[in-house]
Amino acid sequence: MKSNAILSAAAAILAASAFLPVHAGDYRSEALAMMKRDFHPRGIAGIDRLDQDAVQAICNRTSDKPPEALAKILQRDQMDAIRWPSDGKYLGNSAAGEKIAQRGKGMTWKDKAGAPGGGGCYNCHQIGPKETSFGTLGPSLYQFGKIRGYGIENQKYVWGKIWNSKATNLCSNMPRFGHSGSLTEAQIRDLTALLLDPKSPVNSQ
Ligand code: HEC
């Protein structure tokens, strides 16, 4: 079953259930109309950014607790859409990865379409030993490879997590960097090395 079909099935389930307070539907469309009225498209920042895909809609409408069976199906869809490295190599350059993790640039109306952006990973994660300013919305990734292992299974896990966090955790708050096109394959390879190259400062210091 593809996402659209799942969405209509899910909408039917949700409409028949007690997930939503009586007026929630009205407020949601009122809020959306307000945003559409007040947000103005500029440059690459189009109004289509207000459109939710099936996963975002289900997570929002269930306060991140979708029915388990539905979550499983949607998660599988997200997993199936991950693009794995075209040459089978998961690890790039960890020093380049650190720069991407540090960089928060990208996706604003001033940015050019297709220009490589940053990951902004430190906004949510502790990562390298030298950076002392980091957010804590996500778990610490310091010594990630040392603790979790350097093998191919973990390389695939990290690649998949960066490409699409929702493939392993449907209502994850982590952005879907590959899925949304905000990071390139080469950038994801460098970030995977940052976390999993044994010589990366993340693991060696
Ligand atoms: C807006 C906050 C946010 C940003 C930005 C973010 N993450 Fe995350 N990340 C999370 C959260 C929350 C989790 C835990 C939930 C989950 O696993 O999806 C997580 C989980 C992870 C995990 C799995 C950790 C584990 O213990 O299994 C990895 C690996 C990861 N993030 C890497 C990255 C990288 C690399 C970047 C930058 C490209 C990044 N994250 C940017 C919020 C974020």
PDB file of C-alpha atoms and ligand atoms in Angstrom:
ATOM      1  CA  MET A   1       0.000   0.000   0.000  1.00  0.00           C
ATOM      2  CA  LYS A   2       1.458   3.414  -0.916  1.00  0.00           C
ATOM      3  CA  SER A   3       1.380   6.490   1.290  1.00  0.00           C
ATOM      4  CA  ASN A   4      -1.712   8.099  -0.282  1.00  0.00           C
ATOM      5  CA  ALA A   5      -3.788   4.997   0.189  1.00  0.00           C
ATOM      6  CA  ILE A   6      -2.462   4.682   3.711  1.00  0.00           C
ATOM      7  CA  LEU A   7      -3.325   8.285   4.398  1.00  0.00           C
ATOM      8  CA  SER A   8      -6.938   7.860   3.393  1.00  0.00           C
ATOM      9  CA  ALA A   9      -7.166   4.633   5.381  1.00  0.00           C
ATOM     10  CA  ALA A  10      -5.595   6.419   8.328  1.00  0.00           C
ATOM     11  CA  ALA A  11      -7.906   9.398   7.975  1.00  0.00           C
ATOM     12  CA  ALA A  12     -10.870   7.036   8.159  1.00  0.00           C
ATOM     13  CA  ILE A  13      -9.502   5.354  11.281  1.00  0.00           C
ATOM     14  CA  LEU A  14      -8.818   8.687  12.935  1.00  0.00           C
ATOM     15  CA  ALA A  15     -12.180  10.186  11.995  1.00  0.00           C
ATOM     16  CA  ALA A  16     -13.891   7.243  13.676  1.00  0.00           C
ATOM     17  CA  SER A  17     -11.781   7.402  16.808  1.00  0.00           C
ATOM     18  CA  ALA A  18     -11.577   9.652  19.830  1.00  0.00           C
ATOM     19  CA  PHE A  19      -8.131  11.026  19.084  1.00  0.00           C
ATOM     20  CA  LEU A  20      -9.274  14.570  18.475  1.00  0.00           C
ATOM     21  CA  PRO A  21     -11.186  16.941  20.696  1.00  0.00           C
ATOM     22  CA  VAL A  22     -14.512  17.952  19.108  1.00  0.00           C
ATOM     23  CA  HIS A  23     -13.333  21.248  17.579  1.00  0.00           C
ATOM     24  CA  ALA A  24      -9.728  20.332  16.809  1.00  0.00           C
ATOM     25  CA  GLY A  25     -10.453  19.897  13.095  1.00  0.00           C
ATOM     26  CA  ASP A  26     -11.873  23.416  12.839  1.00  0.00           C
ATOM     27  CA  TYR A  27      -8.957  25.007  14.646  1.00  0.00           C
ATOM     28  CA  ARG A  28      -6.491  23.135  12.445  1.00  0.00           C
ATOM     29  CA  SER A  29      -7.993  24.460   9.229  1.00  0.00           C
ATOM     30  CA  GLU A  30      -8.310  27.955  10.738  1.00  0.00           C
ATOM     31  CA  ALA A  31      -4.625  27.896  11.719  1.00  0.00           C
ATOM     32  CA  LEU A  32      -3.615  26.672   8.267  1.00  0.00           C
ATOM     33  CA  ALA A  33      -5.663  29.387   6.561  1.00  0.00           C
ATOM     34  CA  MET A  34      -3.971  31.970   8.812  1.00  0.00           C
ATOM     35  CA  MET A  35      -0.496  30.702   7.933  1.00  0.00           C
ATOM     36  CA  LYS A  36      -1.309  30.621   4.227  1.00  0.00           C
ATOM     37  CA  ARG A  37      -2.555  34.193   4.470  1.00  0.00           C
ATOM     38  CA  ASP A  38       0.474  35.511   6.390  1.00  0.00           C
ATOM     39  CA  PHE A  39       3.384  33.533   4.931  1.00  0.00           C
ATOM     40  CA  HIS A  40       4.707  34.845   1.646  1.00  0.00           C
ATOM     41  CA  PRO A  41       6.743  32.702  -0.735  1.00  0.00           C
ATOM     42  CA  ARG A  42      10.164  34.104  -1.494  1.00  0.00           C
ATOM     43  CA  GLY A  43      13.070  32.563  -3.383  1.00  0.00           C
ATOM     44  CA  ILE A  44      13.296  28.822  -2.719  1.00  0.00           C
ATOM     45  CA  ALA A  45      11.064  29.130   0.381  1.00  0.00           C
ATOM     46  CA  GLY A  46       7.697  28.321  -1.207  1.00  0.00           C
ATOM     47  CA  ILE A  47       4.314  28.112   0.467  1.00  0.00           C
ATOM     48  CA  ASP A  48       4.358  24.359  -0.256  1.00  0.00           C
ATOM     49  CA  ARG A  49       6.422  24.077   2.918  1.00  0.00           C
ATOM     50  CA  LEU A  50       3.127  24.207   4.787  1.00  0.00           C
ATOM     51  CA  ASP A  51       1.988  20.993   3.102  1.00  0.00           C
ATOM     52  CA  GLN A  52       2.348  17.945   5.326  1.00  0.00           C
ATOM     53  CA  ASP A  53       3.073  14.516   3.946  1.00  0.00           C
ATOM     54  CA  ALA A  54       1.223  11.453   5.254  1.00  0.00           C
ATOM     55  CA  VAL A  55       3.738  10.828   8.030  1.00  0.00           C
ATOM     56  CA  GLN A  56       3.740  14.370   9.371  1.00  0.00           C
ATOM     57  CA  ALA A  57      -0.065  14.479   9.262  1.00  0.00           C
ATOM     58  CA  ILE A  58      -0.451  11.209  11.181  1.00  0.00           C
ATOM     59  CA  CYS A  59       2.160  12.188  13.783  1.00  0.00           C
ATOM     60  CA  ASN A  60       0.619  15.626  14.305  1.00  0.00           C
ATOM     61  CA  ARG A  61      -2.910  14.321  14.533  1.00  0.00           C
ATOM     62  CA  THR A  62      -2.033  11.637  17.073  1.00  0.00           C
ATOM     63  CA  SER A  63       0.409  13.714  19.182  1.00  0.00           C
ATOM     64  CA  ASP A  64       3.223  11.458  17.914  1.00  0.00           C
ATOM     65  CA  LYS A  65       1.435   8.286  18.996  1.00  0.00           C
ATOM     66  CA  PRO A  66      -0.013   6.733  15.839  1.00  0.00           C
ATOM     67  CA  PRO A  67      -1.657   3.301  16.038  1.00  0.00           C
ATOM     68  CA  GLU A  68       1.199   0.791  16.047  1.00  0.00           C
ATOM     69  CA  ALA A  69       0.122  -1.157  12.959  1.00  0.00           C
ATOM     70  CA  LEU A  70      -0.144   2.028  10.924  1.00  0.00           C
ATOM     71  CA  ALA A  71       3.224   3.313  12.190  1.00  0.00           C
ATOM     72  CA  LYS A  72       4.834   0.060  11.081  1.00  0.00           C
ATOM     73  CA  ILE A  73       3.496   0.353   7.526  1.00  0.00           C
ATOM     74  CA  LEU A  74       4.425   4.022   7.164  1.00  0.00           C
ATOM     75  CA  GLN A  75       7.884   3.383   8.623  1.00  0.00           C
ATOM     76  CA  ARG A  76       8.446   0.644   6.053  1.00  0.00           C
ATOM     77  CA  ASP A  77       7.493   3.092   3.272  1.00  0.00           C
ATOM     78  CA  GLN A  78      10.046   5.583   4.601  1.00  0.00           C
ATOM     79  CA  MET A  79      12.690   2.847   4.780  1.00  0.00           C
ATOM     80  CA  ASP A  80      11.964   1.712   1.203  1.00  0.00           C
ATOM     81  CA  ALA A  81      12.502   5.267  -0.078  1.00  0.00           C
ATOM     82  CA  ILE A  82      16.017   5.633   1.397  1.00  0.00           C
ATOM     83  CA  ARG A  83      18.713   5.905  -1.270  1.00  0.00           C
ATOM     84  CA  TRP A  84      21.723   3.894  -0.199  1.00  0.00           C
ATOM     85  CA  PRO A  85      25.228   4.968  -1.355  1.00  0.00           C
ATOM     86  CA  SER A  86      25.506   4.440  -5.095  1.00  0.00           C
ATOM     87  CA  ASP A  87      29.039   2.982  -4.783  1.00  0.00           C
ATOM     88  CA  GLY A  88      28.321   0.978  -1.605  1.00  0.00           C
ATOM     89  CA  LYS A  89      30.685   3.184   0.444  1.00  0.00           C
ATOM     90  CA  TYR A  90      29.237   4.590   3.629  1.00  0.00           C
ATOM     91  CA  LEU A  91      32.263   6.400   5.031  1.00  0.00           C
ATOM     92  CA  GLY A  92      33.690   9.664   3.648  1.00  0.00           C
ATOM     93  CA  ASN A  93      35.889  12.251   5.326  1.00  0.00           C
ATOM     94  CA  SER A  94      35.262  12.872   9.031  1.00  0.00           C
ATOM     95  CA  ALA A  95      36.875  16.370   9.022  1.00  0.00           C
ATOM     96  CA  ALA A  96      34.500  17.446   6.250  1.00  0.00           C
ATOM     97  CA  GLY A  97      31.685  15.817   8.264  1.00  0.00           C
ATOM     98  CA  GLU A  98      32.525  17.982  11.301  1.00  0.00           C
ATOM     99  CA  LYS A  99      32.177  21.129   9.159  1.00  0.00           C
ATOM    100  CA  ILE A 100      28.789  20.015   7.840  1.00  0.00           C
ATOM    101  CA  ALA A 101      27.640  19.146  11.380  1.00  0.00           C
ATOM    102  CA  GLN A 102      28.690  22.645  12.517  1.00  0.00           C
ATOM    103  CA  ARG A 103      27.093  24.474   9.614  1.00  0.00           C
ATOM    104  CA  GLY A 104      23.499  25.652   9.963  1.00  0.00           C
ATOM    105  CA  LYS A 105      23.133  27.316   6.594  1.00  0.00           C
ATOM    106  CA  GLY A 106      20.536  26.374   3.979  1.00  0.00           C
ATOM    107  CA  MET A 107      16.877  26.327   2.922  1.00  0.00           C
ATOM    108  CA  THR A 108      16.225  30.054   3.500  1.00  0.00           C
ATOM    109  CA  TRP A 109      14.812  32.311   0.783  1.00  0.00           C
ATOM    110  CA  LYS A 110      18.282  33.773   0.257  1.00  0.00           C
ATOM    111  CA  ASP A 111      19.817  30.371  -0.574  1.00  0.00           C
ATOM    112  CA  LYS A 112      20.150  29.190  -4.147  1.00  0.00           C
ATOM    113  CA  ALA A 113      18.228  26.087  -5.222  1.00  0.00           C
ATOM    114  CA  GLY A 114      20.457  22.999  -5.067  1.00  0.00           C
ATOM    115  CA  ALA A 115      23.312  24.742  -3.168  1.00  0.00           C
ATOM    116  CA  PRO A 116      24.668  22.308  -0.543  1.00  0.00           C
ATOM    117  CA  GLY A 117      23.462  23.324   2.909  1.00  0.00           C
ATOM    118  CA  GLY A 118      24.592  22.430   6.414  1.00  0.00           C
ATOM    119  CA  GLY A 119      23.399  19.714   8.795  1.00  0.00           C
ATOM    120  CA  GLY A 120      23.124  21.859  11.934  1.00  0.00           C
ATOM    121  CA  CYS A 121      23.598  18.627  13.894  1.00  0.00           C
ATOM    122  CA  TYR A 122      25.018  20.427  16.946  1.00  0.00           C
ATOM    123  CA  ASN A 123      21.683  22.188  17.392  1.00  0.00           C
ATOM    124  CA  CYS A 124      20.407  18.913  18.833  1.00  0.00           C
ATOM    125  CA  HIS A 125      23.414  16.661  19.532  1.00  0.00           C
ATOM    126  CA  GLN A 126      26.690  16.596  21.397  1.00  0.00           C
ATOM    127  CA  ILE A 127      29.164  15.185  18.849  1.00  0.00           C
ATOM    128  CA  GLY A 128      32.879  16.125  18.738  1.00  0.00           C
ATOM    129  CA  PRO A 129      35.023  16.619  21.869  1.00  0.00           C
ATOM    130  CA  LYS A 130      36.005  20.226  21.024  1.00  0.00           C
ATOM    131  CA  GLU A 131      32.530  21.702  20.632  1.00  0.00           C
ATOM    132  CA  THR A 132      31.092  22.609  24.019  1.00  0.00           C
ATOM    133  CA  SER A 133      27.989  24.393  22.753  1.00  0.00           C
ATOM    134  CA  PHE A 134      25.304  21.950  21.642  1.00  0.00           C
ATOM    135  CA  GLY A 135      21.588  21.232  21.967  1.00  0.00           C
ATOM    136  CA  THR A 136      20.194  18.239  23.812  1.00  0.00           C
ATOM    137  CA  LEU A 137      16.962  17.483  21.958  1.00  0.00           C
ATOM    138  CA  GLY A 138      18.743  14.440  20.484  1.00  0.00           C
ATOM    139  CA  PRO A 139      21.000  11.971  22.331  1.00  0.00           C
ATOM    140  CA  SER A 140      24.767  12.560  22.625  1.00  0.00           C
ATOM    141  CA  LEU A 141      26.657  11.079  19.665  1.00  0.00           C
ATOM    142  CA  TYR A 142      30.084  11.473  21.280  1.00  0.00           C
ATOM    143  CA  GLN A 143      32.063   8.207  20.890  1.00  0.00           C
ATOM    144  CA  PHE A 144      29.190   6.809  18.823  1.00  0.00           C
ATOM    145  CA  GLY A 145      31.321   4.293  16.891  1.00  0.00           C
ATOM    146  CA  LYS A 146      33.416   3.328  19.905  1.00  0.00           C
ATOM    147  CA  ILE A 147      30.300   2.523  21.914  1.00  0.00           C
ATOM    148  CA  ARG A 148      27.983   1.117  19.211  1.00  0.00           C
ATOM    149  CA  GLY A 149      30.520  -0.511  16.862  1.00  0.00           C
ATOM    150  CA  TYR A 150      32.069   0.273  13.488  1.00  0.00           C
ATOM    151  CA  GLY A 151      30.556  -2.610  11.479  1.00  0.00           C
ATOM    152  CA  ILE A 152      28.513  -2.413   8.310  1.00  0.00           C
ATOM    153  CA  GLU A 153      25.187  -2.801  10.138  1.00  0.00           C
ATOM    154  CA  ASN A 154      25.870   0.316  12.182  1.00  0.00           C
ATOM    155  CA  GLN A 155      27.106   2.171   9.087  1.00  0.00           C
ATOM    156  CA  LYS A 156      23.771   1.382   7.423  1.00  0.00           C
ATOM    157  CA  TYR A 157      21.878   2.453  10.548  1.00  0.00           C
ATOM    158  CA  VAL A 158      23.629   5.840  10.730  1.00  0.00           C
ATOM    159  CA  TRP A 159      23.276   6.456   6.974  1.00  0.00           C
ATOM    160  CA  GLY A 160      19.570   5.600   7.164  1.00  0.00           C
ATOM    161  CA  LYS A 161      19.070   7.747  10.278  1.00  0.00           C
ATOM    162  CA  ILE A 162      20.602  10.794   8.575  1.00  0.00           C
ATOM    163  CA  TRP A 163      18.802  10.109   5.288  1.00  0.00           C
ATOM    164  CA  ASN A 164      15.435   9.627   6.938  1.00  0.00           C
ATOM    165  CA  SER A 165      15.083   9.495  10.724  1.00  0.00           C
ATOM    166  CA  LYS A 166      11.436   8.495  10.346  1.00  0.00           C
ATOM    167  CA  ALA A 167      12.377   5.178   8.748  1.00  0.00           C
ATOM    168  CA  THR A 168      13.378   3.849  12.175  1.00  0.00           C
ATOM    169  CA  ASN A 169      11.261   6.085  14.402  1.00  0.00           C
ATOM    170  CA  LEU A 170       8.116   7.338  12.662  1.00  0.00           C
ATOM    171  CA  CYS A 171       7.520  10.479  14.693  1.00  0.00           C
ATOM    172  CA  SER A 172      11.189  11.378  15.209  1.00  0.00           C
ATOM    173  CA  ASN A 173      11.908  15.073  15.687  1.00  0.00           C
ATOM    174  CA  MET A 174      15.086  14.819  13.645  1.00  0.00           C
ATOM    175  CA  PRO A 175      14.925  16.364  10.147  1.00  0.00           C
ATOM    176  CA  ARG A 176      14.958  13.961   7.185  1.00  0.00           C
ATOM    177  CA  PHE A 177      18.108  15.254   5.563  1.00  0.00           C
ATOM    178  CA  GLY A 178      18.391  13.011   2.489  1.00  0.00           C
ATOM    179  CA  HIS A 179      14.655  12.547   2.012  1.00  0.00           C
ATOM    180  CA  SER A 180      14.109  16.328   1.914  1.00  0.00           C
ATOM    181  CA  GLY A 181      17.112  16.897  -0.334  1.00  0.00           C
ATOM    182  CA  SER A 182      18.764  19.253   2.162  1.00  0.00           C
ATOM    183  CA  LEU A 183      21.983  17.182   2.286  1.00  0.00           C
ATOM    184  CA  THR A 184      23.663  15.411  -0.624  1.00  0.00           C
ATOM    185  CA  GLU A 185      24.860  11.826  -0.693  1.00  0.00           C
ATOM    186  CA  ALA A 186      28.501  13.009  -0.399  1.00  0.00           C
ATOM    187  CA  GLN A 187      27.643  15.093   2.674  1.00  0.00           C
ATOM    188  CA  ILE A 188      25.851  12.166   4.328  1.00  0.00           C
ATOM    189  CA  ARG A 189      28.919  10.017   3.647  1.00  0.00           C
ATOM    190  CA  ASP A 190      31.134  12.574   5.444  1.00  0.00           C
ATOM    191  CA  LEU A 191      28.736  12.770   8.396  1.00  0.00           C
ATOM    192  CA  THR A 192      28.625   8.980   8.683  1.00  0.00           C
ATOM    193  CA  ALA A 193      32.440   9.057   8.835  1.00  0.00           C
ATOM    194  CA  LEU A 194      32.319  11.715  11.530  1.00  0.00           C
ATOM    195  CA  LEU A 195      30.369   9.282  13.716  1.00  0.00           C
ATOM    196  CA  LEU A 196      31.889   5.969  12.616  1.00  0.00           C
ATOM    197  CA  ASP A 197      35.457   6.402  11.382  1.00  0.00           C
ATOM    198  CA  PRO A 198      37.644   5.028  14.213  1.00  0.00           C
ATOM    199  CA  LYS A 199      40.070   7.905  13.527  1.00  0.00           C
ATOM    200  CA  SER A 200      37.370  10.590  13.792  1.00  0.00           C
ATOM    201  CA  PRO A 201      37.885  12.827  16.876  1.00  0.00           C
ATOM    202  CA  VAL A 202      34.402  11.662  17.922  1.00  0.00           C
ATOM    203  CA  ASN A 203      35.882   8.210  18.581  1.00  0.00           C
ATOM    204  CA  SER A 204      39.608   8.780  19.070  1.00  0.00           C
ATOM    205  CA  GLN A 205      39.727  11.606  21.614  1.00  0.00           C
TER     206      GLN A 205
HETATM  207  C1  HEC B   1      16.068  19.111  15.439  1.00  0.00           C
HETATM  208  C2  HEC B   1      16.939  18.236  16.197  1.00  0.00           C
HETATM  209  C3  HEC B   1      17.891  17.326  15.467  1.00  0.00           C
HETATM  210  C4  HEC B   1      18.824  17.660  14.509  1.00  0.00           C
HETATM  211  C5  HEC B   1      19.078  19.003  13.858  1.00  0.00           C
HETATM  212  C6  HEC B   1      19.561  16.434  14.253  1.00  0.00           C
HETATM  213  N1  HEC B   1      19.079  15.410  15.013  1.00  0.00           N
HETATM  214 FE1  HEC B   1      19.814  13.522  15.082  1.00  0.00          FE
HETATM  215  N2  HEC B   1      18.342  12.989  16.408  1.00  0.00           N
HETATM  216  C7  HEC B   1      17.424  13.856  16.958  1.00  0.00           C
HETATM  217  C8  HEC B   1      16.545  13.121  17.856  1.00  0.00           C
HETATM  218  C9  HEC B   1      15.384  13.722  18.649  1.00  0.00           C
HETATM  219  C10 HEC B   1      16.989  11.782  17.841  1.00  0.00           C
HETATM  220  C11 HEC B   1      16.380  10.598  18.648  1.00  0.00           C
HETATM  221  C12 HEC B   1      15.153  10.089  17.936  1.00  0.00           C
HETATM  222  C13 HEC B   1      15.471   9.220  16.760  1.00  0.00           C
HETATM  223  O1  HEC B   1      16.251   8.256  16.894  1.00  0.00           O
HETATM  224  O2  HEC B   1      14.969   9.497  15.661  1.00  0.00           O
HETATM  225  C14 HEC B   1      18.125  11.733  16.933  1.00  0.00           C
HETATM  226  C15 HEC B   1      18.846  10.593  16.656  1.00  0.00           C
HETATM  227  C16 HEC B   1      20.013  10.562  15.896  1.00  0.00           C
HETATM  228  C17 HEC B   1      20.830   9.385  15.700  1.00  0.00           C
HETATM  229  C18 HEC B   1      20.580   8.010  16.303  1.00  0.00           C
HETATM  230  C19 HEC B   1      21.133   7.962  17.723  1.00  0.00           C
HETATM  231  C20 HEC B   1      21.053   6.612  18.391  1.00  0.00           C
HETATM  232  O3  HEC B   1      21.409   6.551  19.590  1.00  0.00           O
HETATM  233  O4  HEC B   1      20.649   5.620  17.781  1.00  0.00           O
HETATM  234  C21 HEC B   1      21.879   9.747  14.887  1.00  0.00           C
HETATM  235  C22 HEC B   1      23.002   8.848  14.392  1.00  0.00           C
HETATM  236  C23 HEC B   1      21.700  11.162  14.576  1.00  0.00           C
HETATM  237  N3  HEC B   1      20.551  11.614  15.216  1.00  0.00           N
HETATM  238  C24 HEC B   1      22.556  11.889  13.766  1.00  0.00           C
HETATM  239  C25 HEC B   1      22.338  13.230  13.402  1.00  0.00           C
HETATM  240  C26 HEC B   1      23.176  13.964  12.474  1.00  0.00           C
HETATM  241  C27 HEC B   1      24.433  13.439  11.820  1.00  0.00           C
HETATM  242  C28 HEC B   1      22.610  15.211  12.350  1.00  0.00           C
HETATM  243  C29 HEC B   1      23.019  16.337  11.423  1.00  0.00           C
HETATM  244  C30 HEC B   1      23.024  16.027  10.011  1.00  0.00           C
HETATM  245  C31 HEC B   1      21.439  15.251  13.196  1.00  0.00           C
HETATM  246  N4  HEC B   1      21.308  14.044  13.825  1.00  0.00           N
HETATM  247  C32 HEC B   1      20.606  16.358  13.353  1.00  0.00           C
HETATM  248  C33 HEC B   1      17.303  15.196  16.706  1.00  0.00           C
HETATM  249  C34 HEC B   1      18.062  15.909  15.779  1.00  0.00           C
END
